[in-house]
Amino acid sequence: MQNRNPVIAKVLNVLVFLFLYLPIAVLIIFSFNDSKSRTVWSGFSLHWYQELFQDEEILSAFSTTLTVSVLAALIATVLGTAAAIGFHAMKRRPRHLLMTINNIPMTNADIITGVSLMLLFVFTGNMLGFSLGFGTLLVAHITFNIPYVVLAVLPKLRQLNPNLGEAAMDLGATPWQAFWKVLMPELRPGILNGLLIAFTLSIDDFVISYFTAGSEVSTLAMQIYAMTRKRISPEVNALSTILFVVVLTLLLIVNFREMHQTKQAEKRDKALQKDGVKGGTR
């Protein structure tokens, strides 16, 4: 049985990957189909991609998605990094309490978050005189991205030597210079990972956007949903393929960055161990 286990495990892995990625592969293949058929291959063509980029509604949704994703990722990264630094400086009990509060939005269902934010925006809008639109969509994206940035930056803070900042100030640096020139380079990999994760989550979000964007603003994910309700056009396949490739590329960048950082950390640890051994032998 022990000899068969690896074979069974490999077969199960293949089946799982087929179950997860075969539908996406079919979608990508038929996005290049020459005809409108969703089952019969009529030949390779870029016709549906050309149609896609001539559709004003889709171009508007793309512009909105890109703008919201970039702004939300940047603002959430700044706020999330500041929050992570604040959490790290706290004592254990308040830090654990705030980390629990920070993690709740990530474990919460998107539909609950979306409805809650919608009710908050509608209630506040009735008092202050604004309605659901681009602004509420942006605030919603910033809100659900901040916890992910916090989790991306905190591990780097834990790896920092707590004496670095004090040493820099002892050498004449101001607190701002110590933070920007000494601590920030150490935190930069975590901050960039948080930025990429936030951008990926924003560009891919549908549920929260659906409840907080209002009727006059549409994102790519919302546009795909609207197109499938009207008719299942091959343009949907093309748009879904582009969205999948963008998100996949960003995730690969994040993963490769983490692998590179892990290898660099291992090299530094080995170098330090060698230096320690040499120093001990002397």
Coordinates of C-alpha atoms in Angstrom, one line a residue:
M1 CA 0.0 0.0 0.0
Q2 CA 2.9 2.4 0.8
N3 CA 4.2 2.0 -2.8
R4 CA 0.7 2.8 -4.2
N5 CA 0.1 5.9 -2.1
P6 CA 2.3 8.2 -4.2
V7 CA 0.5 7.1 -7.4
I8 CA -2.9 7.7 -5.8
A9 CA -1.8 11.0 -4.6
K10 CA -0.5 12.1 -8.0
V11 CA -3.8 10.9 -9.6
L12 CA -5.8 12.9 -7.1
N13 CA -3.7 16.0 -7.6
V14 CA -4.2 15.7 -11.4
L15 CA -8.0 15.4 -10.9
V16 CA -8.1 18.3 -8.6
F17 CA -6.1 20.5 -11.0
L18 CA -8.3 19.4 -13.9
F19 CA -11.5 20.2 -11.9
L20 CA -10.1 23.7 -11.0
Y21 CA -8.5 24.7 -14.3
L22 CA -10.1 22.8 -17.1
P23 CA -13.1 25.2 -17.2
I24 CA -10.7 28.2 -17.3
A25 CA -8.8 26.5 -20.1
V26 CA -12.0 26.0 -22.1
L27 CA -13.0 29.6 -21.6
I28 CA -9.6 30.8 -22.8
I29 CA -9.7 28.6 -25.9
F30 CA -13.2 29.6 -26.9
S31 CA -12.3 33.3 -26.5
F32 CA -10.3 32.8 -29.7
N33 CA -13.1 31.0 -31.5
D34 CA -14.1 32.5 -34.9
S35 CA -17.8 31.9 -34.4
K36 CA -20.3 32.6 -31.6
S37 CA -20.7 28.9 -30.8
R38 CA -19.8 27.9 -27.2
T39 CA -19.3 24.3 -28.1
V40 CA -18.1 24.1 -31.7
W41 CA -14.6 25.3 -32.7
S42 CA -14.7 27.2 -36.0
G43 CA -11.1 28.4 -36.2
F44 CA -8.7 30.8 -34.5
S45 CA -9.6 34.5 -34.5
L46 CA -9.0 37.7 -32.5
H47 CA -12.4 39.0 -33.6
W48 CA -13.9 39.0 -30.1
Y49 CA -11.0 40.8 -28.6
Q50 CA -11.3 43.5 -31.3
E51 CA -15.0 43.8 -30.5
L52 CA -14.2 44.0 -26.9
F53 CA -11.9 47.0 -27.2
Q54 CA -14.4 48.8 -29.4
D55 CA -17.2 48.5 -26.7
E56 CA -17.4 51.9 -24.9
E57 CA -19.1 50.3 -21.9
I58 CA -16.3 47.8 -21.4
L59 CA -13.6 50.5 -21.9
S60 CA -15.4 52.7 -19.3
A61 CA -15.6 49.7 -16.9
F62 CA -11.9 49.0 -17.5
S63 CA -10.9 52.6 -16.8
T64 CA -13.0 52.6 -13.6
T65 CA -11.5 49.3 -12.4
L66 CA -7.9 50.4 -13.1
T67 CA -8.4 53.8 -11.4
V68 CA -10.1 52.3 -8.3
S69 CA -7.6 49.4 -8.0
V70 CA -4.6 51.7 -8.2
L71 CA -5.9 54.3 -5.8
A72 CA -7.3 51.8 -3.4
A73 CA -4.1 49.8 -3.4
L74 CA -1.9 52.9 -2.8
I75 CA -4.1 54.3 0.0
A76 CA -4.6 50.9 1.7
T77 CA -0.9 50.3 1.6
V78 CA -0.1 53.6 3.3
L79 CA -2.8 53.1 6.0
G80 CA -2.1 49.4 6.4
T81 CA 1.6 50.0 6.8
A82 CA 1.0 52.7 9.4
A83 CA -1.5 50.3 11.2
A84 CA 1.0 47.5 11.2
I85 CA 3.7 49.7 12.7
G86 CA 1.3 50.8 15.4
F87 CA 0.2 47.2 16.2
H88 CA 3.9 46.1 16.4
A89 CA 4.7 48.9 18.9
M90 CA 1.8 47.9 21.2
K91 CA 1.9 45.6 24.2
R92 CA 0.8 42.0 23.7
R93 CA -2.8 42.1 24.8
P94 CA -4.0 45.2 23.0
R95 CA -2.0 44.0 19.9
H96 CA -3.8 40.6 19.9
L97 CA -7.1 42.4 20.4
L98 CA -6.6 44.7 17.4
M99 CA -5.2 41.9 15.3
T100 CA -8.4 39.9 15.9
I101 CA -10.4 42.9 14.9
N102 CA -8.2 43.3 11.8
N103 CA -8.7 39.7 10.8
I104 CA -12.5 39.7 11.1
P105 CA -13.1 41.4 7.6
M106 CA -11.0 38.7 5.9
T107 CA -13.0 35.8 7.5
N108 CA -16.3 37.6 7.0
A109 CA -18.4 36.8 3.9
D110 CA -18.0 39.3 1.1
I111 CA -21.8 39.7 0.8
I112 CA -22.1 40.7 4.5
T113 CA -19.2 43.2 4.1
G114 CA -20.8 44.6 0.9
V115 CA -24.3 44.9 2.4
S116 CA -22.9 46.5 5.6
L117 CA -20.9 49.1 3.7
M118 CA -23.9 49.8 1.4
L119 CA -26.2 50.5 4.4
L120 CA -23.5 52.6 6.0
F121 CA -23.0 54.7 2.8
V122 CA -26.8 55.1 2.3
F123 CA -27.4 56.1 5.9
T124 CA -24.4 58.6 5.8
G125 CA -25.3 59.8 2.4
N126 CA -28.8 60.7 3.4
M127 CA -27.4 62.9 6.2
L128 CA -24.5 64.4 4.2
G129 CA -26.1 64.6 0.7
F130 CA -24.2 62.1 -1.4
S131 CA -25.1 58.8 -3.1
L132 CA -23.5 55.6 -4.0
G133 CA -20.9 56.0 -6.8
F134 CA -17.2 56.2 -7.4
G135 CA -16.3 57.6 -4.0
T136 CA -18.2 54.9 -2.0
L137 CA -16.7 52.2 -4.3
L138 CA -13.2 53.5 -3.6
V139 CA -13.7 53.7 0.2
A140 CA -15.1 50.2 0.2
H141 CA -12.0 48.8 -1.7
I142 CA -9.7 50.7 0.7
T143 CA -11.6 49.2 3.7
F144 CA -11.4 45.5 2.7
N145 CA -7.7 45.9 1.5
I146 CA -6.2 47.3 4.6
P147 CA -6.2 44.0 6.7
Y148 CA -4.3 42.2 3.9
V149 CA -1.6 45.0 3.9
V150 CA -1.3 44.7 7.6
L151 CA -0.7 41.0 7.4
A152 CA 1.9 41.5 4.6
V153 CA 3.9 44.1 6.5
L154 CA 3.8 42.6 10.1
P155 CA 6.2 39.7 9.4
K156 CA 8.8 42.1 8.2
L157 CA 8.4 44.2 11.3
R158 CA 8.9 41.1 13.5
Q159 CA 12.1 40.3 11.6
L160 CA 13.5 43.8 12.3
N161 CA 16.3 44.3 14.8
P162 CA 14.6 46.6 17.4
N163 CA 17.8 48.5 18.0
L164 CA 18.2 49.6 14.3
G165 CA 16.2 52.8 14.8
E166 CA 17.8 53.7 18.0
A167 CA 21.3 53.1 16.6
A168 CA 20.5 55.4 13.6
M169 CA 19.4 58.2 15.9
D170 CA 22.4 57.7 18.2
L171 CA 24.5 58.4 15.0
G172 CA 22.7 61.7 14.5
A173 CA 19.7 60.8 12.3
T174 CA 16.3 62.3 13.0
P175 CA 13.4 60.0 13.8
W176 CA 12.1 60.6 10.2
Q177 CA 15.5 59.9 8.7
A178 CA 15.9 56.7 10.8
F179 CA 12.5 55.5 9.7
W180 CA 12.9 56.4 6.0
K181 CA 16.6 55.4 5.4
V182 CA 17.0 52.6 7.9
L183 CA 13.7 50.9 8.6
M184 CA 11.9 51.5 5.3
P185 CA 14.4 49.5 3.2
E186 CA 13.8 46.5 5.5
L187 CA 10.0 46.9 5.3
R188 CA 9.9 47.6 1.5
P189 CA 9.5 43.9 0.4
G190 CA 6.5 43.4 2.7
I191 CA 5.0 46.8 1.6
L192 CA 5.3 45.9 -2.1
N193 CA 3.7 42.5 -1.5
G194 CA 0.8 44.2 0.3
L195 CA 0.5 46.7 -2.5
L196 CA 0.3 43.9 -5.1
I197 CA -2.1 41.9 -3.1
A198 CA -4.4 44.9 -2.6
F199 CA -4.3 45.7 -6.3
T200 CA -5.1 42.1 -7.2
L201 CA -8.0 41.9 -4.8
S202 CA -9.5 45.2 -6.0
I203 CA -9.3 44.4 -9.7
D204 CA -10.9 41.0 -9.1
D205 CA -13.7 42.1 -6.7
F206 CA -17.3 41.7 -7.6
V207 CA -19.6 41.3 -4.6
I208 CA -18.5 44.3 -2.5
S209 CA -18.3 46.5 -5.7
Y210 CA -21.8 45.4 -6.7
F211 CA -23.3 46.7 -3.4
T212 CA -21.3 49.9 -3.1
A213 CA -20.8 51.2 -6.7
G214 CA -24.4 52.4 -7.3
S215 CA -26.1 52.4 -10.6
E216 CA -23.9 54.7 -12.6
V217 CA -20.5 53.1 -12.0
S218 CA -19.4 49.7 -13.2
T219 CA -16.2 47.7 -12.8
L220 CA -15.0 44.9 -15.1
A221 CA -16.3 42.2 -12.8
M222 CA -19.7 43.9 -12.7
Q223 CA -19.6 44.3 -16.5
I224 CA -19.0 40.6 -17.0
Y225 CA -22.0 39.8 -14.8
A226 CA -24.2 42.2 -16.6
M227 CA -23.2 40.8 -20.0
T228 CA -24.0 37.2 -18.9
R229 CA -27.4 38.3 -17.8
K230 CA -28.2 39.9 -21.2
R231 CA -26.6 37.2 -23.4
I232 CA -23.7 34.9 -23.2
S233 CA -21.5 36.6 -25.9
P234 CA -18.0 35.4 -26.8
E235 CA -16.9 38.9 -25.7
V236 CA -17.5 37.6 -22.1
N237 CA -14.9 34.9 -22.8
A238 CA -12.4 37.4 -24.0
L239 CA -13.0 39.8 -21.1
S240 CA -12.8 37.0 -18.6
T241 CA -9.6 35.8 -20.2
I242 CA -7.9 39.2 -19.9
L243 CA -9.0 39.5 -16.3
F244 CA -7.7 36.1 -15.4
V245 CA -4.3 36.7 -17.1
V246 CA -3.9 40.0 -15.2
V247 CA -4.7 38.5 -11.8
L248 CA -2.6 35.5 -12.5
T249 CA 0.4 37.6 -13.5
L250 CA 0.1 39.7 -10.3
L251 CA -0.1 36.6 -8.2
L252 CA 2.9 35.1 -9.9
I253 CA 4.8 38.3 -9.2
V254 CA 3.9 38.2 -5.5
N255 CA 4.8 34.5 -5.2
F256 CA 8.2 34.9 -7.1
R257 CA 9.0 37.9 -4.9
E258 CA 8.3 35.8 -1.7
M259 CA 10.5 33.0 -3.0
H260 CA 13.3 35.4 -3.9
Q261 CA 13.1 37.0 -0.5
T262 CA 13.1 33.6 1.2
K263 CA 16.2 32.5 -0.7
Q264 CA 18.0 35.8 0.1
A265 CA 17.2 35.4 3.8
E266 CA 18.5 31.8 3.7
K267 CA 21.7 33.0 2.0
R268 CA 22.2 35.7 4.7
D269 CA 21.6 33.2 7.5
K270 CA 24.2 30.8 6.0
A271 CA 26.7 33.7 5.6
L272 CA 26.2 34.8 9.2
Q273 CA 26.6 31.2 10.4
K274 CA 29.8 30.8 8.4
D275 CA 31.1 34.1 9.9
G276 CA 30.2 32.9 13.3
V277 CA 32.0 29.6 12.8
K278 CA 35.1 31.3 11.5
G279 CA 35.1 33.7 14.4
G280 CA 34.8 30.9 16.9
T281 CA 37.7 29.0 15.4
R282 CA 39.9 32.0 15.6

